[in-house]
């Protein structure tokens, strides 16, 4: 069987899908749109000039051509999975359809945040967002647990709480409130904000000056392969929702693999079979339910059959119908 994945894999989550397929003996390839780069400095300068003075982005159009050139090299596929297809033009989707016996889309952004078009080209459309499943008739699937399982007793964390985020006004406002709830409890926590620093002058409008001193900043994002080391050093992982999104982030499943507790403001997590109030604290409106006992009690292990439902192996089998 030949399966191709097409995505803009900025955070390097999608590459795990290809690795899992290869482990199953499937001829799998990945057209990573995000990996396309300019050939040289001259092209990069021309692209910048075009964006600033002409309002056009040649790199965007070259990425579209890159998809077709890659498909021509690998040939017809049994299945093609496109993740977040809104990054691809209509005429390119028509061509992709010609290369696939079965064409699949997976949306791990909500339609409210990032409307996807051209969906009529797909045989199956999966979404992680409950509202989109209900409103558009998509098939529900969560993100996946791609990490190896490491029991809590084999870890020795120094922190009570850890959070990593890029600039997002809604999440930072929630973070500011939470920090003010945590400080009197003497909770040991770290928060990393990563990305370009242009937003730093906006923080005073969102976060108390005393809380800004607590944050750690980095221009570059933490490498994907390094995240588990950060998570292993904490008892609890913080998860704050983006605006107009109800789906569960990858943090939930990374925490599952590493047997970490979760604090989240996403109430939909209570509808999942892995929800356990001893492991998952769902914040109330004003975050008054944060308490120190949650940090001091041990993680309660999940039943094996529940844990396995959210592994990448189960995800791949479901999306590509490998067990049918």
PDB file of C-alpha atoms in Angstrom:
ATOM      1  CA  UNK A   1       0.000   0.000   0.000  1.00  0.00           C
ATOM      2  CA  UNK A   2       1.181   3.519  -0.832  1.00  0.00           C
ATOM      3  CA  UNK A   3       0.099   6.428   1.379  1.00  0.00           C
ATOM      4  CA  UNK A   4       1.116  10.073   1.093  1.00  0.00           C
ATOM      5  CA  UNK A   5       0.723  12.806   3.723  1.00  0.00           C
ATOM      6  CA  UNK A   6       0.559  16.457   2.614  1.00  0.00           C
ATOM      7  CA  UNK A   7       0.840  19.087   5.338  1.00  0.00           C
ATOM      8  CA  UNK A   8       2.513  22.244   6.574  1.00  0.00           C
ATOM      9  CA  UNK A   9       4.300  20.486   9.409  1.00  0.00           C
ATOM     10  CA  UNK A  10       5.508  23.507  11.387  1.00  0.00           C
ATOM     11  CA  UNK A  11       5.509  21.757  14.785  1.00  0.00           C
ATOM     12  CA  UNK A  12       6.756  18.359  13.477  1.00  0.00           C
ATOM     13  CA  UNK A  13       3.761  16.401  14.758  1.00  0.00           C
ATOM     14  CA  UNK A  14       2.795  15.096  11.315  1.00  0.00           C
ATOM     15  CA  UNK A  15       6.091  13.343  10.682  1.00  0.00           C
ATOM     16  CA  UNK A  16       5.146  10.826  13.383  1.00  0.00           C
ATOM     17  CA  UNK A  17       2.253   9.665  11.185  1.00  0.00           C
ATOM     18  CA  UNK A  18       4.626   8.814   8.340  1.00  0.00           C
ATOM     19  CA  UNK A  19       6.993   7.009  10.716  1.00  0.00           C
ATOM     20  CA  UNK A  20       4.141   4.925  12.130  1.00  0.00           C
ATOM     21  CA  UNK A  21       2.936   3.970   8.641  1.00  0.00           C
ATOM     22  CA  UNK A  22       6.469   2.944   7.673  1.00  0.00           C
ATOM     23  CA  UNK A  23       6.702   0.819  10.825  1.00  0.00           C
ATOM     24  CA  UNK A  24       3.605  -1.019   9.576  1.00  0.00           C
ATOM     25  CA  UNK A  25       5.357  -1.862   6.295  1.00  0.00           C
ATOM     26  CA  UNK A  26       3.469   0.744   4.252  1.00  0.00           C
ATOM     27  CA  UNK A  27       5.244   2.749   1.555  1.00  0.00           C
ATOM     28  CA  UNK A  28       4.689   6.177   3.104  1.00  0.00           C
ATOM     29  CA  UNK A  29       5.921   9.607   2.079  1.00  0.00           C
ATOM     30  CA  UNK A  30       5.479  13.133   3.374  1.00  0.00           C
ATOM     31  CA  UNK A  31       5.115  16.254   1.245  1.00  0.00           C
ATOM     32  CA  UNK A  32       5.944  18.838   3.887  1.00  0.00           C
ATOM     33  CA  UNK A  33       4.946  22.208   2.461  1.00  0.00           C
ATOM     34  CA  UNK A  34       6.636  23.946   5.385  1.00  0.00           C
ATOM     35  CA  UNK A  35       9.994  22.417   4.468  1.00  0.00           C
ATOM     36  CA  UNK A  36      10.075  24.249   1.121  1.00  0.00           C
ATOM     37  CA  UNK A  37      12.731  26.967   1.219  1.00  0.00           C
ATOM     38  CA  UNK A  38      14.290  29.474  -1.160  1.00  0.00           C
ATOM     39  CA  UNK A  39      17.184  28.136  -3.194  1.00  0.00           C
ATOM     40  CA  UNK A  40      19.475  31.014  -2.260  1.00  0.00           C
ATOM     41  CA  UNK A  41      19.707  34.423  -0.600  1.00  0.00           C
ATOM     42  CA  UNK A  42      18.853  36.188  -3.849  1.00  0.00           C
ATOM     43  CA  UNK A  43      15.502  34.433  -4.094  1.00  0.00           C
ATOM     44  CA  UNK A  44      14.788  35.239  -0.452  1.00  0.00           C
ATOM     45  CA  UNK A  45      15.468  38.950  -1.052  1.00  0.00           C
ATOM     46  CA  UNK A  46      13.260  38.968  -4.150  1.00  0.00           C
ATOM     47  CA  UNK A  47      10.447  37.298  -2.232  1.00  0.00           C
ATOM     48  CA  UNK A  48      10.677  39.884   0.569  1.00  0.00           C
ATOM     49  CA  UNK A  49      10.678  42.735  -1.962  1.00  0.00           C
ATOM     50  CA  UNK A  50       7.620  41.303  -3.707  1.00  0.00           C
ATOM     51  CA  UNK A  51       5.674  40.946  -0.429  1.00  0.00           C
ATOM     52  CA  UNK A  52       6.476  44.487   0.720  1.00  0.00           C
ATOM     53  CA  UNK A  53       6.166  46.450  -2.508  1.00  0.00           C
ATOM     54  CA  UNK A  54       3.915  44.341  -4.738  1.00  0.00           C
ATOM     55  CA  UNK A  55       1.700  42.660  -2.150  1.00  0.00           C
ATOM     56  CA  UNK A  56       2.493  39.251  -3.630  1.00  0.00           C
ATOM     57  CA  UNK A  57       4.210  36.253  -2.053  1.00  0.00           C
ATOM     58  CA  UNK A  58       6.053  34.161  -4.683  1.00  0.00           C
ATOM     59  CA  UNK A  59       7.004  31.617  -2.016  1.00  0.00           C
ATOM     60  CA  UNK A  60       3.328  30.787  -1.480  1.00  0.00           C
ATOM     61  CA  UNK A  61       2.857  29.973  -5.172  1.00  0.00           C
ATOM     62  CA  UNK A  62       6.121  28.025  -5.322  1.00  0.00           C
ATOM     63  CA  UNK A  63       4.894  25.883  -2.436  1.00  0.00           C
ATOM     64  CA  UNK A  64       1.804  25.023  -4.476  1.00  0.00           C
ATOM     65  CA  UNK A  65       4.003  23.949  -7.389  1.00  0.00           C
ATOM     66  CA  UNK A  66       6.192  21.999  -4.960  1.00  0.00           C
ATOM     67  CA  UNK A  67       3.196  19.802  -4.087  1.00  0.00           C
ATOM     68  CA  UNK A  68       2.577  18.886  -7.725  1.00  0.00           C
ATOM     69  CA  UNK A  69       6.253  18.311  -8.469  1.00  0.00           C
ATOM     70  CA  UNK A  70       6.470  15.966  -5.487  1.00  0.00           C
ATOM     71  CA  UNK A  71       3.361  14.045  -6.556  1.00  0.00           C
ATOM     72  CA  UNK A  72       4.756  13.599 -10.054  1.00  0.00           C
ATOM     73  CA  UNK A  73       7.843  11.967  -8.539  1.00  0.00           C
ATOM     74  CA  UNK A  74       6.003   9.506  -6.273  1.00  0.00           C
ATOM     75  CA  UNK A  75       3.109   8.681  -8.609  1.00  0.00           C
ATOM     76  CA  UNK A  76      -0.377   7.334  -7.860  1.00  0.00           C
ATOM     77  CA  UNK A  77      -1.211   6.646  -4.211  1.00  0.00           C
ATOM     78  CA  UNK A  78      -3.724   4.342  -2.567  1.00  0.00           C
ATOM     79  CA  UNK A  79      -4.521   7.054  -0.038  1.00  0.00           C
ATOM     80  CA  UNK A  80      -3.555  10.694   0.428  1.00  0.00           C
ATOM     81  CA  UNK A  81      -4.103  12.556   3.692  1.00  0.00           C
ATOM     82  CA  UNK A  82      -4.113  16.353   3.571  1.00  0.00           C
ATOM     83  CA  UNK A  83      -3.857  18.080   6.946  1.00  0.00           C
ATOM     84  CA  UNK A  84      -5.453  21.524   7.114  1.00  0.00           C
ATOM     85  CA  UNK A  85      -6.250  21.760   3.376  1.00  0.00           C
ATOM     86  CA  UNK A  86      -7.034  25.503   3.485  1.00  0.00           C
ATOM     87  CA  UNK A  87      -3.326  26.135   2.797  1.00  0.00           C
ATOM     88  CA  UNK A  88      -3.737  24.652  -0.702  1.00  0.00           C
ATOM     89  CA  UNK A  89      -5.377  26.242  -3.753  1.00  0.00           C
ATOM     90  CA  UNK A  90      -8.424  24.804  -5.512  1.00  0.00           C
ATOM     91  CA  UNK A  91      -6.583  23.879  -8.729  1.00  0.00           C
ATOM     92  CA  UNK A  92      -3.945  21.998  -6.698  1.00  0.00           C
ATOM     93  CA  UNK A  93      -6.639  20.054  -4.850  1.00  0.00           C
ATOM     94  CA  UNK A  94      -8.047  18.942  -8.221  1.00  0.00           C
ATOM     95  CA  UNK A  95      -4.644  17.542  -9.153  1.00  0.00           C
ATOM     96  CA  UNK A  96      -4.145  15.863  -5.777  1.00  0.00           C
ATOM     97  CA  UNK A  97      -7.507  14.137  -6.253  1.00  0.00           C
ATOM     98  CA  UNK A  98      -6.209  12.602  -9.503  1.00  0.00           C
ATOM     99  CA  UNK A  99      -3.318  10.972  -7.611  1.00  0.00           C
ATOM    100  CA  UNK A 100      -5.451   9.399  -4.863  1.00  0.00           C
ATOM    101  CA  UNK A 101      -7.772   6.385  -4.842  1.00  0.00           C
ATOM    102  CA  UNK A 102      -8.969   7.706  -1.468  1.00  0.00           C
ATOM    103  CA  UNK A 103      -8.498  11.364  -0.528  1.00  0.00           C
ATOM    104  CA  UNK A 104      -8.719  12.288   3.183  1.00  0.00           C
ATOM    105  CA  UNK A 105      -8.674  15.605   5.042  1.00  0.00           C
ATOM    106  CA  UNK A 106      -7.898  16.190   8.703  1.00  0.00           C
ATOM    107  CA  UNK A 107      -8.703  19.552  10.273  1.00  0.00           C
ATOM    108  CA  UNK A 108      -6.888  20.249  13.514  1.00  0.00           C
ATOM    109  CA  UNK A 109      -7.888  23.848  13.454  1.00  0.00           C
ATOM    110  CA  UNK A 110     -11.528  24.852  13.859  1.00  0.00           C
ATOM    111  CA  UNK A 111     -13.618  26.206  10.986  1.00  0.00           C
ATOM    112  CA  UNK A 112     -14.307  29.309  13.097  1.00  0.00           C
ATOM    113  CA  UNK A 113     -10.602  30.033  13.413  1.00  0.00           C
ATOM    114  CA  UNK A 114      -9.404  28.836  10.047  1.00  0.00           C
ATOM    115  CA  UNK A 115     -12.198  28.144   7.538  1.00  0.00           C
ATOM    116  CA  UNK A 116     -11.374  25.268   5.191  1.00  0.00           C
ATOM    117  CA  UNK A 117     -12.645  25.367   1.618  1.00  0.00           C
ATOM    118  CA  UNK A 118     -12.482  22.949  -1.323  1.00  0.00           C
ATOM    119  CA  UNK A 119     -13.651  20.131   0.963  1.00  0.00           C
ATOM    120  CA  UNK A 120     -15.723  18.589  -1.834  1.00  0.00           C
ATOM    121  CA  UNK A 121     -12.503  17.027  -3.135  1.00  0.00           C
ATOM    122  CA  UNK A 122     -12.306  14.630  -0.160  1.00  0.00           C
ATOM    123  CA  UNK A 123     -13.878  11.233   0.430  1.00  0.00           C
ATOM    124  CA  UNK A 124     -13.577  11.582   4.209  1.00  0.00           C
ATOM    125  CA  UNK A 125     -13.110  14.675   6.397  1.00  0.00           C
ATOM    126  CA  UNK A 126     -11.926  14.234   9.979  1.00  0.00           C
ATOM    127  CA  UNK A 127     -12.019  16.981  12.603  1.00  0.00           C
ATOM    128  CA  UNK A 128     -10.902  17.240  16.237  1.00  0.00           C
ATOM    129  CA  UNK A 129     -13.431  19.994  16.984  1.00  0.00           C
ATOM    130  CA  UNK A 130     -16.795  18.914  18.454  1.00  0.00           C
ATOM    131  CA  UNK A 131     -18.626  21.982  17.162  1.00  0.00           C
ATOM    132  CA  UNK A 132     -17.416  21.386  13.600  1.00  0.00           C
ATOM    133  CA  UNK A 133     -18.358  17.714  13.754  1.00  0.00           C
ATOM    134  CA  UNK A 134     -21.861  18.707  14.821  1.00  0.00           C
ATOM    135  CA  UNK A 135     -22.286  21.638  12.421  1.00  0.00           C
ATOM    136  CA  UNK A 136     -20.631  20.244   9.281  1.00  0.00           C
ATOM    137  CA  UNK A 137     -21.023  16.481   9.605  1.00  0.00           C
ATOM    138  CA  UNK A 138     -17.287  15.753   9.756  1.00  0.00           C
ATOM    139  CA  UNK A 139     -16.012  12.524  11.307  1.00  0.00           C
ATOM    140  CA  UNK A 140     -14.668  13.009  14.824  1.00  0.00           C
ATOM    141  CA  UNK A 141     -11.139  12.064  15.736  1.00  0.00           C
ATOM    142  CA  UNK A 142      -8.851  13.562  18.356  1.00  0.00           C
ATOM    143  CA  UNK A 143      -5.195  14.400  18.069  1.00  0.00           C
ATOM    144  CA  UNK A 144      -2.962  11.508  19.071  1.00  0.00           C
ATOM    145  CA  UNK A 145      -0.462  10.346  21.651  1.00  0.00           C
ATOM    146  CA  UNK A 146       2.797   9.901  19.712  1.00  0.00           C
ATOM    147  CA  UNK A 147       5.197   9.555  22.666  1.00  0.00           C
ATOM    148  CA  UNK A 148       6.476   6.399  24.324  1.00  0.00           C
ATOM    149  CA  UNK A 149       4.792   5.725  27.635  1.00  0.00           C
ATOM    150  CA  UNK A 150       6.920   6.698  30.659  1.00  0.00           C
ATOM    151  CA  UNK A 151       5.396   5.893  34.080  1.00  0.00           C
ATOM    152  CA  UNK A 152       5.249   8.702  36.648  1.00  0.00           C
ATOM    153  CA  UNK A 153       7.295   6.697  39.154  1.00  0.00           C
ATOM    154  CA  UNK A 154      10.279   6.761  36.776  1.00  0.00           C
ATOM    155  CA  UNK A 155      10.329  10.566  36.711  1.00  0.00           C
ATOM    156  CA  UNK A 156      11.510  13.060  39.326  1.00  0.00           C
ATOM    157  CA  UNK A 157      10.041  16.471  38.440  1.00  0.00           C
ATOM    158  CA  UNK A 158      11.270  19.702  40.038  1.00  0.00           C
ATOM    159  CA  UNK A 159       8.311  21.852  38.955  1.00  0.00           C
ATOM    160  CA  UNK A 160       4.667  21.797  39.965  1.00  0.00           C
ATOM    161  CA  UNK A 161       3.396  23.369  36.721  1.00  0.00           C
ATOM    162  CA  UNK A 162       4.793  24.056  33.242  1.00  0.00           C
ATOM    163  CA  UNK A 163       3.350  25.908  30.263  1.00  0.00           C
ATOM    164  CA  UNK A 164       4.749  26.789  26.856  1.00  0.00           C
ATOM    165  CA  UNK A 165       2.900  29.141  24.521  1.00  0.00           C
ATOM    166  CA  UNK A 166       3.246  31.552  21.640  1.00  0.00           C
ATOM    167  CA  UNK A 167       1.617  34.988  21.723  1.00  0.00           C
ATOM    168  CA  UNK A 168      -2.165  34.727  21.904  1.00  0.00           C
ATOM    169  CA  UNK A 169      -4.230  37.468  23.554  1.00  0.00           C
ATOM    170  CA  UNK A 170      -6.962  35.190  24.919  1.00  0.00           C
ATOM    171  CA  UNK A 171      -4.576  32.626  26.378  1.00  0.00           C
ATOM    172  CA  UNK A 172      -2.330  35.281  27.903  1.00  0.00           C
ATOM    173  CA  UNK A 173      -5.280  36.938  29.601  1.00  0.00           C
ATOM    174  CA  UNK A 174      -6.226  33.574  31.124  1.00  0.00           C
ATOM    175  CA  UNK A 175      -2.600  32.947  32.068  1.00  0.00           C
ATOM    176  CA  UNK A 176      -2.406  36.282  33.873  1.00  0.00           C
ATOM    177  CA  UNK A 177      -5.437  35.402  35.989  1.00  0.00           C
ATOM    178  CA  UNK A 178      -4.075  31.940  36.751  1.00  0.00           C
ATOM    179  CA  UNK A 179      -0.670  33.269  37.833  1.00  0.00           C
ATOM    180  CA  UNK A 180      -2.418  35.533  40.331  1.00  0.00           C
ATOM    181  CA  UNK A 181      -4.234  32.486  41.732  1.00  0.00           C
ATOM    182  CA  UNK A 182      -1.038  30.398  41.907  1.00  0.00           C
ATOM    183  CA  UNK A 183       1.284  32.856  43.624  1.00  0.00           C
ATOM    184  CA  UNK A 184      -0.391  32.704  47.084  1.00  0.00           C
ATOM    185  CA  UNK A 185      -0.286  28.880  46.904  1.00  0.00           C
ATOM    186  CA  UNK A 186       3.524  28.871  46.581  1.00  0.00           C
ATOM    187  CA  UNK A 187       3.290  26.739  43.439  1.00  0.00           C
ATOM    188  CA  UNK A 188       6.592  26.302  41.620  1.00  0.00           C
ATOM    189  CA  UNK A 189       5.926  26.932  37.937  1.00  0.00           C
ATOM    190  CA  UNK A 190       7.576  28.035  34.696  1.00  0.00           C
ATOM    191  CA  UNK A 191       6.013  29.666  31.634  1.00  0.00           C
ATOM    192  CA  UNK A 192       7.829  29.947  28.314  1.00  0.00           C
ATOM    193  CA  UNK A 193       6.690  32.335  25.580  1.00  0.00           C
ATOM    194  CA  UNK A 194       8.278  31.629  22.226  1.00  0.00           C
ATOM    195  CA  UNK A 195       8.293  33.340  18.850  1.00  0.00           C
ATOM    196  CA  UNK A 196       9.257  36.672  17.359  1.00  0.00           C
ATOM    197  CA  UNK A 197       9.571  39.430  19.949  1.00  0.00           C
ATOM    198  CA  UNK A 198       7.403  42.044  18.231  1.00  0.00           C
ATOM    199  CA  UNK A 199       4.525  41.243  20.577  1.00  0.00           C
ATOM    200  CA  UNK A 200       6.470  41.911  23.788  1.00  0.00           C
ATOM    201  CA  UNK A 201       5.440  45.564  23.885  1.00  0.00           C
ATOM    202  CA  UNK A 202       1.793  44.428  23.940  1.00  0.00           C
ATOM    203  CA  UNK A 203       2.125  42.390  27.125  1.00  0.00           C
ATOM    204  CA  UNK A 204       1.565  45.314  29.482  1.00  0.00           C
ATOM    205  CA  UNK A 205      -1.965  45.591  28.098  1.00  0.00           C
ATOM    206  CA  UNK A 206      -2.708  41.987  29.068  1.00  0.00           C
ATOM    207  CA  UNK A 207      -0.447  40.895  31.903  1.00  0.00           C
ATOM    208  CA  UNK A 208       0.341  42.514  35.245  1.00  0.00           C
ATOM    209  CA  UNK A 209       3.912  43.897  35.243  1.00  0.00           C
ATOM    210  CA  UNK A 210       4.815  41.654  38.192  1.00  0.00           C
ATOM    211  CA  UNK A 211       3.735  38.614  36.182  1.00  0.00           C
ATOM    212  CA  UNK A 212       5.765  39.618  33.133  1.00  0.00           C
ATOM    213  CA  UNK A 213       8.878  39.257  35.296  1.00  0.00           C
ATOM    214  CA  UNK A 214       7.917  35.611  35.864  1.00  0.00           C
ATOM    215  CA  UNK A 215       7.711  34.714  32.163  1.00  0.00           C
ATOM    216  CA  UNK A 216      10.647  33.374  30.178  1.00  0.00           C
ATOM    217  CA  UNK A 217      11.047  34.447  26.577  1.00  0.00           C
ATOM    218  CA  UNK A 218      12.643  32.846  23.550  1.00  0.00           C
ATOM    219  CA  UNK A 219      12.821  34.035  19.953  1.00  0.00           C
ATOM    220  CA  UNK A 220      12.991  30.473  18.657  1.00  0.00           C
ATOM    221  CA  UNK A 221      10.448  27.804  19.499  1.00  0.00           C
ATOM    222  CA  UNK A 222      11.609  24.912  21.637  1.00  0.00           C
ATOM    223  CA  UNK A 223      12.495  21.996  19.309  1.00  0.00           C
ATOM    224  CA  UNK A 224       9.702  19.452  19.107  1.00  0.00           C
ATOM    225  CA  UNK A 225      11.978  16.587  20.193  1.00  0.00           C
ATOM    226  CA  UNK A 226      12.954  18.535  23.345  1.00  0.00           C
ATOM    227  CA  UNK A 227       9.398  19.081  24.631  1.00  0.00           C
ATOM    228  CA  UNK A 228       9.147  15.745  26.504  1.00  0.00           C
ATOM    229  CA  UNK A 229      12.168  16.703  28.623  1.00  0.00           C
ATOM    230  CA  UNK A 230      10.404  19.889  29.703  1.00  0.00           C
ATOM    231  CA  UNK A 231       7.215  17.978  30.458  1.00  0.00           C
ATOM    232  CA  UNK A 232       9.017  15.261  32.407  1.00  0.00           C
ATOM    233  CA  UNK A 233      10.298  17.943  34.773  1.00  0.00           C
ATOM    234  CA  UNK A 234       6.808  18.933  35.965  1.00  0.00           C
ATOM    235  CA  UNK A 235       3.936  17.348  37.871  1.00  0.00           C
ATOM    236  CA  UNK A 236       1.254  19.232  35.948  1.00  0.00           C
ATOM    237  CA  UNK A 237       0.997  20.606  32.388  1.00  0.00           C
ATOM    238  CA  UNK A 238      -1.102  23.692  31.715  1.00  0.00           C
ATOM    239  CA  UNK A 239      -3.380  23.753  28.668  1.00  0.00           C
ATOM    240  CA  UNK A 240      -5.220  26.967  27.706  1.00  0.00           C
ATOM    241  CA  UNK A 241      -7.611  27.117  24.754  1.00  0.00           C
ATOM    242  CA  UNK A 242      -7.299  29.334  21.726  1.00  0.00           C
ATOM    243  CA  UNK A 243     -10.323  31.436  20.845  1.00  0.00           C
ATOM    244  CA  UNK A 244     -13.084  29.685  18.836  1.00  0.00           C
ATOM    245  CA  UNK A 245     -11.697  26.206  19.381  1.00  0.00           C
ATOM    246  CA  UNK A 246     -13.036  23.243  21.355  1.00  0.00           C
ATOM    247  CA  UNK A 247     -10.765  20.410  20.177  1.00  0.00           C
ATOM    248  CA  UNK A 248      -8.151  18.914  22.486  1.00  0.00           C
ATOM    249  CA  UNK A 249      -4.581  20.083  21.946  1.00  0.00           C
ATOM    250  CA  UNK A 250      -1.568  17.782  21.667  1.00  0.00           C
ATOM    251  CA  UNK A 251      -0.660  18.729  25.260  1.00  0.00           C
ATOM    252  CA  UNK A 252      -3.476  16.513  26.514  1.00  0.00           C
ATOM    253  CA  UNK A 253      -2.020  13.447  24.803  1.00  0.00           C
ATOM    254  CA  UNK A 254       1.595  14.275  25.639  1.00  0.00           C
ATOM    255  CA  UNK A 255       0.494  14.463  29.279  1.00  0.00           C
ATOM    256  CA  UNK A 256      -1.237  11.096  28.896  1.00  0.00           C
ATOM    257  CA  UNK A 257       1.963   9.408  27.675  1.00  0.00           C
ATOM    258  CA  UNK A 258       4.053  10.887  30.483  1.00  0.00           C
ATOM    259  CA  UNK A 259       1.402  10.384  33.191  1.00  0.00           C
ATOM    260  CA  UNK A 260       1.160  14.092  33.938  1.00  0.00           C
ATOM    261  CA  UNK A 261      -1.808  15.877  35.417  1.00  0.00           C
ATOM    262  CA  UNK A 262      -3.521  18.608  33.403  1.00  0.00           C
ATOM    263  CA  UNK A 263      -4.968  21.999  34.289  1.00  0.00           C
ATOM    264  CA  UNK A 264      -7.151  23.280  31.458  1.00  0.00           C
ATOM    265  CA  UNK A 265      -9.872  25.803  30.666  1.00  0.00           C
ATOM    266  CA  UNK A 266     -11.387  23.474  28.035  1.00  0.00           C
ATOM    267  CA  UNK A 267     -14.665  22.125  29.508  1.00  0.00           C
ATOM    268  CA  UNK A 268     -15.188  19.628  26.658  1.00  0.00           C
ATOM    269  CA  UNK A 269     -12.482  17.421  28.174  1.00  0.00           C
ATOM    270  CA  UNK A 270     -15.075  16.249  30.709  1.00  0.00           C
ATOM    271  CA  UNK A 271     -16.908  14.393  27.916  1.00  0.00           C
ATOM    272  CA  UNK A 272     -13.976  12.045  27.186  1.00  0.00           C
ATOM    273  CA  UNK A 273     -13.604   8.600  28.712  1.00  0.00           C
ATOM    274  CA  UNK A 274     -10.098   9.371  30.030  1.00  0.00           C
ATOM    275  CA  UNK A 275     -11.399  12.283  32.136  1.00  0.00           C
ATOM    276  CA  UNK A 276     -10.592  11.825  35.807  1.00  0.00           C
ATOM    277  CA  UNK A 277     -10.984  14.839  38.144  1.00  0.00           C
ATOM    278  CA  UNK A 278      -8.028  13.580  40.159  1.00  0.00           C
ATOM    279  CA  UNK A 279      -5.834  13.928  37.040  1.00  0.00           C
ATOM    280  CA  UNK A 280      -7.533  16.801  35.214  1.00  0.00           C
ATOM    281  CA  UNK A 281      -8.549  20.099  36.791  1.00  0.00           C
ATOM    282  CA  UNK A 282     -11.019  22.022  34.627  1.00  0.00           C
ATOM    283  CA  UNK A 283     -10.813  25.667  35.607  1.00  0.00           C
ATOM    284  CA  UNK A 284     -14.007  27.428  36.614  1.00  0.00           C
ATOM    285  CA  UNK A 285     -14.934  30.904  35.346  1.00  0.00           C
ATOM    286  CA  UNK A 286     -12.619  32.871  37.641  1.00  0.00           C
ATOM    287  CA  UNK A 287     -10.126  30.050  38.344  1.00  0.00           C
ATOM    288  CA  UNK A 288     -11.095  29.965  42.018  1.00  0.00           C
ATOM    289  CA  UNK A 289     -10.996  26.160  42.062  1.00  0.00           C
ATOM    290  CA  UNK A 290      -7.187  26.002  41.824  1.00  0.00           C
ATOM    291  CA  UNK A 291      -5.906  24.358  44.992  1.00  0.00           C
ATOM    292  CA  UNK A 292      -2.610  22.971  46.232  1.00  0.00           C
ATOM    293  CA  UNK A 293      -4.027  19.499  46.908  1.00  0.00           C
ATOM    294  CA  UNK A 294      -4.296  18.908  43.149  1.00  0.00           C
ATOM    295  CA  UNK A 295      -0.502  19.246  42.869  1.00  0.00           C
ATOM    296  CA  UNK A 296       0.252  17.053  45.861  1.00  0.00           C
ATOM    297  CA  UNK A 297      -1.859  13.981  45.091  1.00  0.00           C
ATOM    298  CA  UNK A 298      -0.449  11.304  42.739  1.00  0.00           C
ATOM    299  CA  UNK A 299      -1.478  10.692  39.130  1.00  0.00           C
ATOM    300  CA  UNK A 300      -4.056   7.910  38.751  1.00  0.00           C
ATOM    301  CA  UNK A 301      -3.178   5.551  35.905  1.00  0.00           C
ATOM    302  CA  UNK A 302      -5.595   5.069  33.006  1.00  0.00           C
ATOM    303  CA  UNK A 303      -7.043   1.681  32.092  1.00  0.00           C
ATOM    304  CA  UNK A 304      -4.962   0.186  29.289  1.00  0.00           C
ATOM    305  CA  UNK A 305      -7.905  -0.016  26.875  1.00  0.00           C
ATOM    306  CA  UNK A 306      -8.631   3.707  27.338  1.00  0.00           C
ATOM    307  CA  UNK A 307      -4.974   4.680  26.929  1.00  0.00           C
ATOM    308  CA  UNK A 308      -4.652   2.661  23.712  1.00  0.00           C
ATOM    309  CA  UNK A 309      -7.616   4.463  22.101  1.00  0.00           C
ATOM    310  CA  UNK A 310      -5.578   7.656  21.898  1.00  0.00           C
ATOM    311  CA  UNK A 311      -2.278   6.276  20.649  1.00  0.00           C
ATOM    312  CA  UNK A 312      -0.924   7.126  17.218  1.00  0.00           C
ATOM    313  CA  UNK A 313      -1.199   3.445  16.288  1.00  0.00           C
ATOM    314  CA  UNK A 314      -4.973   3.528  16.832  1.00  0.00           C
ATOM    315  CA  UNK A 315      -5.232   6.902  15.040  1.00  0.00           C
ATOM    316  CA  UNK A 316      -3.441   5.633  11.945  1.00  0.00           C
ATOM    317  CA  UNK A 317      -5.521   2.451  11.828  1.00  0.00           C
ATOM    318  CA  UNK A 318      -8.732   4.496  12.075  1.00  0.00           C
ATOM    319  CA  UNK A 319      -7.921   7.206   9.539  1.00  0.00           C
ATOM    320  CA  UNK A 320      -6.535   4.852   6.900  1.00  0.00           C
ATOM    321  CA  UNK A 321      -8.915   1.934   7.658  1.00  0.00           C
ATOM    322  CA  UNK A 322      -5.997  -0.433   8.135  1.00  0.00           C
ATOM    323  CA  UNK A 323      -7.932  -2.941  10.239  1.00  0.00           C
ATOM    324  CA  UNK A 324     -10.970  -3.137   7.965  1.00  0.00           C
TER     325      UNK A 324
END
